[in-house]
mmCIF file of C-alpha atoms and ligand atoms in Angstrom:
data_model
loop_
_atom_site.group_PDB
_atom_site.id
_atom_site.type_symbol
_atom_site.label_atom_id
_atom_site.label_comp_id
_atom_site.label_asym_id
_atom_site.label_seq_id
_atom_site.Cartn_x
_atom_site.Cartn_y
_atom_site.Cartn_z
ATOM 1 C CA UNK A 12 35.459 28.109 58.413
ATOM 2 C CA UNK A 13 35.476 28.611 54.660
ATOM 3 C CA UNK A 14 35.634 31.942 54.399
ATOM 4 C CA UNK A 15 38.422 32.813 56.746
ATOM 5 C CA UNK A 16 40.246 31.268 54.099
ATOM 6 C CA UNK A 17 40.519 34.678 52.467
ATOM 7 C CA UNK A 18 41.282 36.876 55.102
ATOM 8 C CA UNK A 19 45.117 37.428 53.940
ATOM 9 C CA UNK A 20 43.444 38.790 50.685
ATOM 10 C CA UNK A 21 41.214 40.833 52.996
ATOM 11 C CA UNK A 22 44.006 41.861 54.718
ATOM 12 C CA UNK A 23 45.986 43.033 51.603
ATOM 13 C CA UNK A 24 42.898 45.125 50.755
ATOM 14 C CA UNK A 25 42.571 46.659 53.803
ATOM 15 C CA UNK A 26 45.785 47.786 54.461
ATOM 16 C CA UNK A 27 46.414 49.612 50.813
ATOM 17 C CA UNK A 28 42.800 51.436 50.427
ATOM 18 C CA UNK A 29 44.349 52.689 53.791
ATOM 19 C CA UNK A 30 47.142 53.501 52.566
ATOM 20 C CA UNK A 31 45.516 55.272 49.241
ATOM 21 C CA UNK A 32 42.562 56.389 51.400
ATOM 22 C CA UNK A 33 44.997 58.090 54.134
ATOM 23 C CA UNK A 34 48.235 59.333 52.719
ATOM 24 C CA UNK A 35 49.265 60.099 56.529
ATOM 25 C CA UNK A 36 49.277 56.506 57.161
ATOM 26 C CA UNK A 37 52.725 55.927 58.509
ATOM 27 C CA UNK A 38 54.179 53.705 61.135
ATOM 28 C CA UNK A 39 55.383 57.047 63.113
ATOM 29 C CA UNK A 40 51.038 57.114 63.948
ATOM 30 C CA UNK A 41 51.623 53.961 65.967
ATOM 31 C CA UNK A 42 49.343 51.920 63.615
ATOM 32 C CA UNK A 43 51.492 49.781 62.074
ATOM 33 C CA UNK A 44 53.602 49.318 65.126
ATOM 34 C CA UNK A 45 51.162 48.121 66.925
ATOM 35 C CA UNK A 46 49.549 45.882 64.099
ATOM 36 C CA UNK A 47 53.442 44.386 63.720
ATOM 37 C CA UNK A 48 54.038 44.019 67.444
ATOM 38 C CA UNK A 49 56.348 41.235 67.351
ATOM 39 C CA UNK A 50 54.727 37.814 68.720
ATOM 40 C CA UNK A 51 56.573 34.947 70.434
ATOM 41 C CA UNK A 52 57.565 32.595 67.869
ATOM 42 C CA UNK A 53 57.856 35.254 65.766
ATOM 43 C CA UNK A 54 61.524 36.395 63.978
ATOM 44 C CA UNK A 55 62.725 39.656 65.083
ATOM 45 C CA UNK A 56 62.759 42.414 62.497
ATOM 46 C CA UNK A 57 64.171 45.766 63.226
ATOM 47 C CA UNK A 58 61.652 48.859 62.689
ATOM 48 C CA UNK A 59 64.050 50.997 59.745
ATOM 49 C CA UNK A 60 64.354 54.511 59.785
ATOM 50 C CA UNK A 61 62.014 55.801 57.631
ATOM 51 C CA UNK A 62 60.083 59.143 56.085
ATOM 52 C CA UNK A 63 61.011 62.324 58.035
ATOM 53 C CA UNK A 64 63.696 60.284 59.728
ATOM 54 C CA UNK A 65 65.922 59.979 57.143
ATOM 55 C CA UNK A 66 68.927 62.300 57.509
ATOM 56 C CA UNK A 67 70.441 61.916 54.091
ATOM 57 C CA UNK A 68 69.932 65.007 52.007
ATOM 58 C CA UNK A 69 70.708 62.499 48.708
ATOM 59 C CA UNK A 70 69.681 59.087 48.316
ATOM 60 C CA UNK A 71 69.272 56.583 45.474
ATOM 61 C CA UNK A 72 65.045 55.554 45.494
ATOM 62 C CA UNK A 73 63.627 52.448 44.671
ATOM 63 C CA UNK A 74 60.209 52.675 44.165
ATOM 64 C CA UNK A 75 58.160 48.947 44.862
ATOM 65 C CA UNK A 76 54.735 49.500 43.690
ATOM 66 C CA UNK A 77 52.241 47.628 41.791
ATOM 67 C CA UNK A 78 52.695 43.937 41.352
ATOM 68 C CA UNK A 79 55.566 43.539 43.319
ATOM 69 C CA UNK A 80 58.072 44.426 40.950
ATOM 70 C CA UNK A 81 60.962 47.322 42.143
ATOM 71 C CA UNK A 82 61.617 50.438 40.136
ATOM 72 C CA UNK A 83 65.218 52.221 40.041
ATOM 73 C CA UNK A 84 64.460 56.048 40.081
ATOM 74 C CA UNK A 85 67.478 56.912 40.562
ATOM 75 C CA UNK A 86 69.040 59.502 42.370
ATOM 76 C CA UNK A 87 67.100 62.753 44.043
ATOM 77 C CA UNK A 88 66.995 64.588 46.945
ATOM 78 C CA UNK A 89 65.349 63.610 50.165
ATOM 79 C CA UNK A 90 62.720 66.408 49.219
ATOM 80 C CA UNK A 91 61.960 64.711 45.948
ATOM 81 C CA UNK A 92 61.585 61.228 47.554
ATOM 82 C CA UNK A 93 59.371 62.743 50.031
ATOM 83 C CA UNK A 94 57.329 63.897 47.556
ATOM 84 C CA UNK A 95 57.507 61.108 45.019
ATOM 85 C CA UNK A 96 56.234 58.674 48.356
ATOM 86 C CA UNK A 97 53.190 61.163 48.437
ATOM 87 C CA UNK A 98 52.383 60.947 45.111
ATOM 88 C CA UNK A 99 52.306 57.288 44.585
ATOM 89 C CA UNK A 100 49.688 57.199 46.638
ATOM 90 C CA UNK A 101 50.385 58.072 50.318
ATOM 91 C CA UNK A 102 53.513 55.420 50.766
ATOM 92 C CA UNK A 103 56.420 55.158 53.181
ATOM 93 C CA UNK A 104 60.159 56.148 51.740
ATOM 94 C CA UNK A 105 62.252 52.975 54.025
ATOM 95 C CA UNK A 106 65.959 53.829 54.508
ATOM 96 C CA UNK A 107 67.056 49.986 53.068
ATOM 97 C CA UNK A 108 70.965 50.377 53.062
ATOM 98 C CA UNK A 109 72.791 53.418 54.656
ATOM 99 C CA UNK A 110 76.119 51.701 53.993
ATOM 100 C CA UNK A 111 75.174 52.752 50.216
ATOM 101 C CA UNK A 112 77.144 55.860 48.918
ATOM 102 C CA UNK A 113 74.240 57.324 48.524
ATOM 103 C CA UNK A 114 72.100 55.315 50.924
ATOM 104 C CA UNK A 115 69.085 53.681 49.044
ATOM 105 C CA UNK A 116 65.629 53.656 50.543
ATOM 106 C CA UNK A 117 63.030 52.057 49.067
ATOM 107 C CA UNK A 118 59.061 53.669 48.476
ATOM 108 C CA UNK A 119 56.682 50.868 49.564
ATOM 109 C CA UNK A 120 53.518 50.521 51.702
ATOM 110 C CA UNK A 121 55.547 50.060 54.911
ATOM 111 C CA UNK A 122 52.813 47.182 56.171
ATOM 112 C CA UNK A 123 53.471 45.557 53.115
ATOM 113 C CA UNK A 124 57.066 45.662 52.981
ATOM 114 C CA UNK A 125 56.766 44.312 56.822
ATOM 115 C CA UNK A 126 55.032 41.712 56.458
ATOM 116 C CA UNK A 127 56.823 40.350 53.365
ATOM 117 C CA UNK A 128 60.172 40.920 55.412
ATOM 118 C CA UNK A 129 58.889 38.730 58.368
ATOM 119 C CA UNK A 130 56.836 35.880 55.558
ATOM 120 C CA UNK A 131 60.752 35.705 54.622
ATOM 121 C CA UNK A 132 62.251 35.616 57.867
ATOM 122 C CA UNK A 133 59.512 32.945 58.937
ATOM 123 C CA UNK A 134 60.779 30.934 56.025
ATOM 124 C CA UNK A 135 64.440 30.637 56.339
ATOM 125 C CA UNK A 136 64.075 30.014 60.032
ATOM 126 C CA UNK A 137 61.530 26.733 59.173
ATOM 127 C CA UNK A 138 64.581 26.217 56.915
ATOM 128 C CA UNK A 139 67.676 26.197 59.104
ATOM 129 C CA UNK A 140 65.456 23.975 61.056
ATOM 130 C CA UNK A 141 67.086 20.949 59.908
ATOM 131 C CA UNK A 142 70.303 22.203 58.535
ATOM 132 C CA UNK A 143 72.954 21.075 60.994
ATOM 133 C CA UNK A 144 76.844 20.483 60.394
ATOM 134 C CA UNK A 145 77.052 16.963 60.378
ATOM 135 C CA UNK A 146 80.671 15.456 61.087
ATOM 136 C CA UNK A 147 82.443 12.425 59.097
ATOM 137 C CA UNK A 148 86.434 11.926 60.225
ATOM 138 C CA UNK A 149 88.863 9.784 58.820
ATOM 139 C CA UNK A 150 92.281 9.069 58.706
ATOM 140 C CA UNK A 151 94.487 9.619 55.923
ATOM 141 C CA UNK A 152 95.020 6.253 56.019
ATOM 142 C CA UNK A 153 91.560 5.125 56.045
ATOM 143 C CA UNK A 154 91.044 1.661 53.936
ATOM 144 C CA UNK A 155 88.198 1.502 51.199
ATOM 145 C CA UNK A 156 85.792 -0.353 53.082
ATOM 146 C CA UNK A 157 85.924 2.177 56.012
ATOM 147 C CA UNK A 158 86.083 5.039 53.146
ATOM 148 C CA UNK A 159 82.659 3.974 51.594
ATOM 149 C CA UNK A 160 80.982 3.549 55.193
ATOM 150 C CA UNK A 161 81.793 7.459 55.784
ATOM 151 C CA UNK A 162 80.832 8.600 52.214
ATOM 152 C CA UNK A 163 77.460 6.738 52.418
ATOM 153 C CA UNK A 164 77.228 8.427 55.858
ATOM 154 C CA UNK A 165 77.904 11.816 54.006
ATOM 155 C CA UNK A 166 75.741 10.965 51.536
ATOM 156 C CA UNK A 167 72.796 10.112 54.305
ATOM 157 C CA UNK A 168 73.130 13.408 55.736
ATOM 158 C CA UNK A 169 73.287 15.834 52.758
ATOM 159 C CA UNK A 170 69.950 13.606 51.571
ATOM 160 C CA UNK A 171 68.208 14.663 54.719
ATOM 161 C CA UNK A 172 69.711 18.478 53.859
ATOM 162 C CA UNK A 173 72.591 18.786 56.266
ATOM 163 C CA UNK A 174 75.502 20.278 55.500
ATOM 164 C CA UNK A 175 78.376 17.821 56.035
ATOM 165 C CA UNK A 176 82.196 18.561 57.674
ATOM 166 C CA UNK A 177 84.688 15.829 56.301
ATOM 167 C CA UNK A 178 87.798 16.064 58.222
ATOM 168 C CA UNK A 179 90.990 14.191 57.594
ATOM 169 C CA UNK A 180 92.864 13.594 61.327
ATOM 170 C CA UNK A 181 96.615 13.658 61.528
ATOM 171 C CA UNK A 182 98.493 12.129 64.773
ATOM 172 C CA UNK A 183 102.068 13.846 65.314
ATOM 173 C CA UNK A 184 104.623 13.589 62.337
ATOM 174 C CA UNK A 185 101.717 12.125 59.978
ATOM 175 C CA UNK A 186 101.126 16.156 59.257
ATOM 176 C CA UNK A 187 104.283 15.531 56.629
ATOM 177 C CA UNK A 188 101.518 13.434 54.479
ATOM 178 C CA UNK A 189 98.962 16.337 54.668
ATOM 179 C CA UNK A 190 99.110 16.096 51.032
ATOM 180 C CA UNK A 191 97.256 12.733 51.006
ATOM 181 C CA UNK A 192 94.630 14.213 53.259
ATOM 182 C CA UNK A 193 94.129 16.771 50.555
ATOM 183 C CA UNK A 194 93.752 14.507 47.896
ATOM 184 C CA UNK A 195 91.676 12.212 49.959
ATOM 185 C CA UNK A 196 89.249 14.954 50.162
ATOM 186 C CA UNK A 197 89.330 15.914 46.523
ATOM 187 C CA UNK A 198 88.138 12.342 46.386
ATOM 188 C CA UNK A 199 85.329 12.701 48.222
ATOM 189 C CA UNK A 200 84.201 16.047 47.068
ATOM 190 C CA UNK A 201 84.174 13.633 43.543
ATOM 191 C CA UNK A 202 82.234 10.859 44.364
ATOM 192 C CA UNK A 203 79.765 13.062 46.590
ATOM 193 C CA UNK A 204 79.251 15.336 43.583
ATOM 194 C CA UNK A 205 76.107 14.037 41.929
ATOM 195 C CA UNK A 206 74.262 15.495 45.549
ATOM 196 C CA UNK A 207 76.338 18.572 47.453
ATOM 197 C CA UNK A 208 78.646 20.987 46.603
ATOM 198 C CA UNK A 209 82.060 22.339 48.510
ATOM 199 C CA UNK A 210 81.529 25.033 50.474
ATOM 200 C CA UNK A 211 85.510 26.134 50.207
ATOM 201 C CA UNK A 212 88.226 24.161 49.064
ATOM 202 C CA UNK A 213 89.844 21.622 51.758
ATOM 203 C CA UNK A 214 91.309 23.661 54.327
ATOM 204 C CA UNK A 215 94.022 23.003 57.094
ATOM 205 C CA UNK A 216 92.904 23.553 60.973
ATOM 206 C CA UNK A 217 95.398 22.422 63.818
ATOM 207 C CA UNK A 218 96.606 19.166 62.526
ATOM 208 C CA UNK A 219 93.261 18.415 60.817
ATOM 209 C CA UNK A 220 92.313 19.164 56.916
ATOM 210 C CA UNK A 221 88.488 19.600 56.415
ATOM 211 C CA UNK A 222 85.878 20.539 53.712
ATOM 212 C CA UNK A 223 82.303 21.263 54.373
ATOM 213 C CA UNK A 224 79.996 20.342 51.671
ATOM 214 C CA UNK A 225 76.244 21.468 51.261
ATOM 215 C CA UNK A 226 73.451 19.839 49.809
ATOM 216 C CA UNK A 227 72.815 20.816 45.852
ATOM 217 C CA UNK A 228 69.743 22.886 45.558
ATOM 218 C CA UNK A 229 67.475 20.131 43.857
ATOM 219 C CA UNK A 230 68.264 17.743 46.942
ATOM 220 C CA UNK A 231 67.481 20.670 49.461
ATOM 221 C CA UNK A 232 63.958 21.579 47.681
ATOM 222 C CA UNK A 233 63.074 17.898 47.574
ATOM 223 C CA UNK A 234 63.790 17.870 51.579
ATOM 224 C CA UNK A 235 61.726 20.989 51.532
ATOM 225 C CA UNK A 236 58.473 19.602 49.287
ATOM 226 C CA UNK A 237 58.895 16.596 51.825
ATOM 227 C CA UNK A 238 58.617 18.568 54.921
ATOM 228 C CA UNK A 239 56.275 20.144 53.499
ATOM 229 C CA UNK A 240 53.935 17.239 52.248
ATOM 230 C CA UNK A 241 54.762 16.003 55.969
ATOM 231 C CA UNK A 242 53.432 19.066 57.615
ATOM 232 C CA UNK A 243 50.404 19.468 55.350
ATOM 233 C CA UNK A 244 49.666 15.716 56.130
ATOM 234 C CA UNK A 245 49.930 16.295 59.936
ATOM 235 C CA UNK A 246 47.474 19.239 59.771
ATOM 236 C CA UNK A 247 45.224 17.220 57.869
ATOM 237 C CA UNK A 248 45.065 14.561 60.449
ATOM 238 C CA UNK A 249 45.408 17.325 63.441
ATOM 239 C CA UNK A 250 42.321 18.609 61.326
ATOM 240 C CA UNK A 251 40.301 15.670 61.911
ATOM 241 C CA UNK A 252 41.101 14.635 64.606
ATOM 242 C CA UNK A 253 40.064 17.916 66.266
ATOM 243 C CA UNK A 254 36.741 17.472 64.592
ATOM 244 C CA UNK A 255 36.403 13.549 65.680
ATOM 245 C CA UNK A 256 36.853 15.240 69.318
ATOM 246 C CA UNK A 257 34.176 17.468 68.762
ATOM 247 C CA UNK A 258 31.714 15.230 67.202
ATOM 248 C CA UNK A 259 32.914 13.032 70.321
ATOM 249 C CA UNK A 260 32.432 15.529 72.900
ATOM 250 C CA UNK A 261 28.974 17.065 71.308
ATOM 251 C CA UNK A 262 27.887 12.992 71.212
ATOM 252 C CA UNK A 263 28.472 12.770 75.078
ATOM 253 C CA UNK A 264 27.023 15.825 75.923
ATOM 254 C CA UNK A 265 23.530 14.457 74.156
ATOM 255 C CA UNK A 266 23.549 11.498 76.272
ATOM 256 C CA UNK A 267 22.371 11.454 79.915
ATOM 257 C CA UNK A 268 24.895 12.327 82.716
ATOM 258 C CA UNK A 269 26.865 8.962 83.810
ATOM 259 C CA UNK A 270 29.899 7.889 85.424
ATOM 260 C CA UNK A 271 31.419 8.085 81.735
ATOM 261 C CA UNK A 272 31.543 11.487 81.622
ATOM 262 C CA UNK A 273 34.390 11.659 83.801
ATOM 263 C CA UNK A 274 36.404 8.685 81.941
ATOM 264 C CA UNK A 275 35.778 10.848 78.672
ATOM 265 C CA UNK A 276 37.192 14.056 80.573
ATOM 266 C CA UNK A 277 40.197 12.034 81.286
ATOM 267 C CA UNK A 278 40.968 11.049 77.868
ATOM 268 C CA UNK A 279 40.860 14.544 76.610
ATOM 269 C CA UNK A 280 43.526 14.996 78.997
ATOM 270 C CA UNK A 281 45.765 12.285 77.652
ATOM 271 C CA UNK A 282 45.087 13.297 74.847
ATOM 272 C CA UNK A 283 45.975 16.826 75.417
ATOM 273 C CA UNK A 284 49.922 15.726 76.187
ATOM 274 C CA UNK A 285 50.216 13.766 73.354
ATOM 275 C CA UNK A 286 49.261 16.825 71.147
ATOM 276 C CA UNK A 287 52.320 19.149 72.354
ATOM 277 C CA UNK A 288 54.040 19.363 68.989
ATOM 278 C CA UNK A 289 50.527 21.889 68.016
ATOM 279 C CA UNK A 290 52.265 24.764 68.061
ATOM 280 C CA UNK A 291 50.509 28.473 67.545
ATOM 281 C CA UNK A 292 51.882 28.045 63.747
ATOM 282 C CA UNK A 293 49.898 24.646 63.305
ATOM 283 C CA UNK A 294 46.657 26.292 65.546
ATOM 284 C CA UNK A 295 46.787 29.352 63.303
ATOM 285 C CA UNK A 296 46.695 27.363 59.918
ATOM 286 C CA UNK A 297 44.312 24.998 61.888
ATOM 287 C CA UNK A 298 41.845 28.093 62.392
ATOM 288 C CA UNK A 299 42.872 29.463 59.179
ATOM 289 C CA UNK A 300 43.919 33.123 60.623
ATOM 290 C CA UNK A 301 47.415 34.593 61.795
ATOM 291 C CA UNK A 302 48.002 36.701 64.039
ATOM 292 C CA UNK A 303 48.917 39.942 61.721
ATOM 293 C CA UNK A 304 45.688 39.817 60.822
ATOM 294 C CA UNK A 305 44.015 39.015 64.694
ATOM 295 C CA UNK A 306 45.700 41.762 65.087
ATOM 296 C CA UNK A 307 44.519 43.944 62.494
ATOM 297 C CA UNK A 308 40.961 43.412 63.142
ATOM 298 C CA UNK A 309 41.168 43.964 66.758
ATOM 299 C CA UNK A 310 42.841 47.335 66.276
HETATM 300 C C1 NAG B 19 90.545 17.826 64.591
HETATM 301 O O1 NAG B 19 89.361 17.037 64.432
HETATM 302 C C2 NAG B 19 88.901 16.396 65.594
HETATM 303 C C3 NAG B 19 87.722 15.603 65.194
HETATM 304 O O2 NAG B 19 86.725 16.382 64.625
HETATM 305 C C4 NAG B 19 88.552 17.422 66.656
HETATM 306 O O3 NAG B 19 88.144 16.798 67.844
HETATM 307 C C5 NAG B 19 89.763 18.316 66.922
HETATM 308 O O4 NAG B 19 89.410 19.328 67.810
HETATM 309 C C6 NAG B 19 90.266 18.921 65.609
HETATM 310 N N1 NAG B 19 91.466 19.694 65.858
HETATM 311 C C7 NAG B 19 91.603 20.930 65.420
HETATM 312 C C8 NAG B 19 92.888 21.606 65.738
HETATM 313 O O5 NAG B 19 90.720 21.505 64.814
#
């Protein structure tokens, strides 16, 4: 178990002695197509254009090698870049933007650049999880006790990192005091200000005025390092109580066949549905593997 701790280090090392040991390395050879073939669960990331592919005669190269850090070279020729790829040790020239006048492609071990890509992809979709538009209406001629019921409501959702629509209703003629719906919104964008921010400025749709407002950044990393803390917990206990079950099952299997047996099988079972929310993502950190790297060492 320990050890597999380290295979994403292993997996870093592997990958760029291949790409210094074999400067033809190159997604075009089918290896890192295969090693990225996307997984269920698993966000979509387009394959760029890349290498030989490029059509651009000039582009503008950013070159990403050691440590991480990105390196404006400027503008060359798609010769140059070629060549420039080659020399920094066998890496892939990526087509980034091609909206750019002149497009910009980047130089970066192409496995690398992948698999940070789809880490970041992973990320924001664990995110957006949780972000929903949560709704508070109100009249324009809503009275303070109802007011503070719908901005602690507001203030409830943007805590557990929603975003938050306020609208402002108008019936008919009322429209004429659309002013007051304004200002009533300006209000709230005041005394929700110590936890969101507007989105846009109060805005008029149909007979309605609305504002969205999104939580600040401190309140949406504290929802983060919660869900976090949450999900480490849960492993934890996932954790053990996948080794209790073991321990359990190894116990059973030590003592002499009995009617038992079969009550024990049926309370793995039960078990079994009550475990649903394991998902691969939990079984993977469970196991301490992913599957880039499964996948990698059962090329
Ligand atoms: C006004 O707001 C109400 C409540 O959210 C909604 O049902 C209605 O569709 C909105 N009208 C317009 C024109 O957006």
């Amino acid at each position: 178990m320990r050890s597999l701790v380290h295979v994403p280090l292993l997996f870093f090392l592997v990958v760029s002695s291949q790409g210094f040991l074999q400067p033809a390395f190159s997604p075009r050879h089918g290896a890192s197509t295969r090693l990225f073939a996307r997984q269920q669960n698993q966000p979509a990331i387009e394959v760029p254009v890349m290498n030989e592919e490029i059509k651009a005669k000039e582009i503008r190269v950013i070159a990403s090698v050691t440590g991480g850090k990105d390196e404006a070279l400027g503008i060359m020729s798609l010769v140059d870049a070629l060549a420039k790829a080659k020399e920094l040790g066998g890496l892939d020239l990526i087509l980034i933007n091609d909206k750019a006048d002149p497009p910009v492609c980047k130089i970066a071990d192409y496995s690398k650049y992948r698999y940070m890509l789809e880490k970041k992809a992973k990320e924001l979709k664990k995110n957006s999880k949780a972000t929903e538009i949560k709704e508070v209406k109100m009249s324009y001629k809503i009275d303070v006790h109802d007011y503070d019921v719908r901005k602690k409501s507001a203030i409830k959702f943007i805590k557990q990192g929603n975003r938050v629509k306020a609208t402002v209703m108008f019936r008919g003629r009322e429209v004429q005091h659309d002013n007051l719906g304004f200002d009533l919104l300006e209000k709230l964008a005041v005394d929700l200000s110590s936890v969101c921010i507007k989105e846009s400025r109060p805005k008029r749709e149909g007979r309605n005025i609305s504002i969205i407002f999104s939580p600040k950044a401190e309140i949406l990393k504290a929802v983060n390092d919660d869900r976090k803390n949450k999900d480490k917990s849960k492993k934890q206990k996932k954790r053990q109580e996948l080794e209790e079950r073991m321990a359990k099952k190894d116990g059973t299997s030590a003592i002499a066949d009995d009617d038992d047996d079969d009550d024990d099988l049926m309370d793995d079972e039960d078990y079994d549905d009550d475990d649903e929310d394991i998902d691969d993502d939990s079984l993977d950190s469970l196991l301490g593997s992913d599957k880039i790297t499964d996948d990698l060492f059962s090329r």
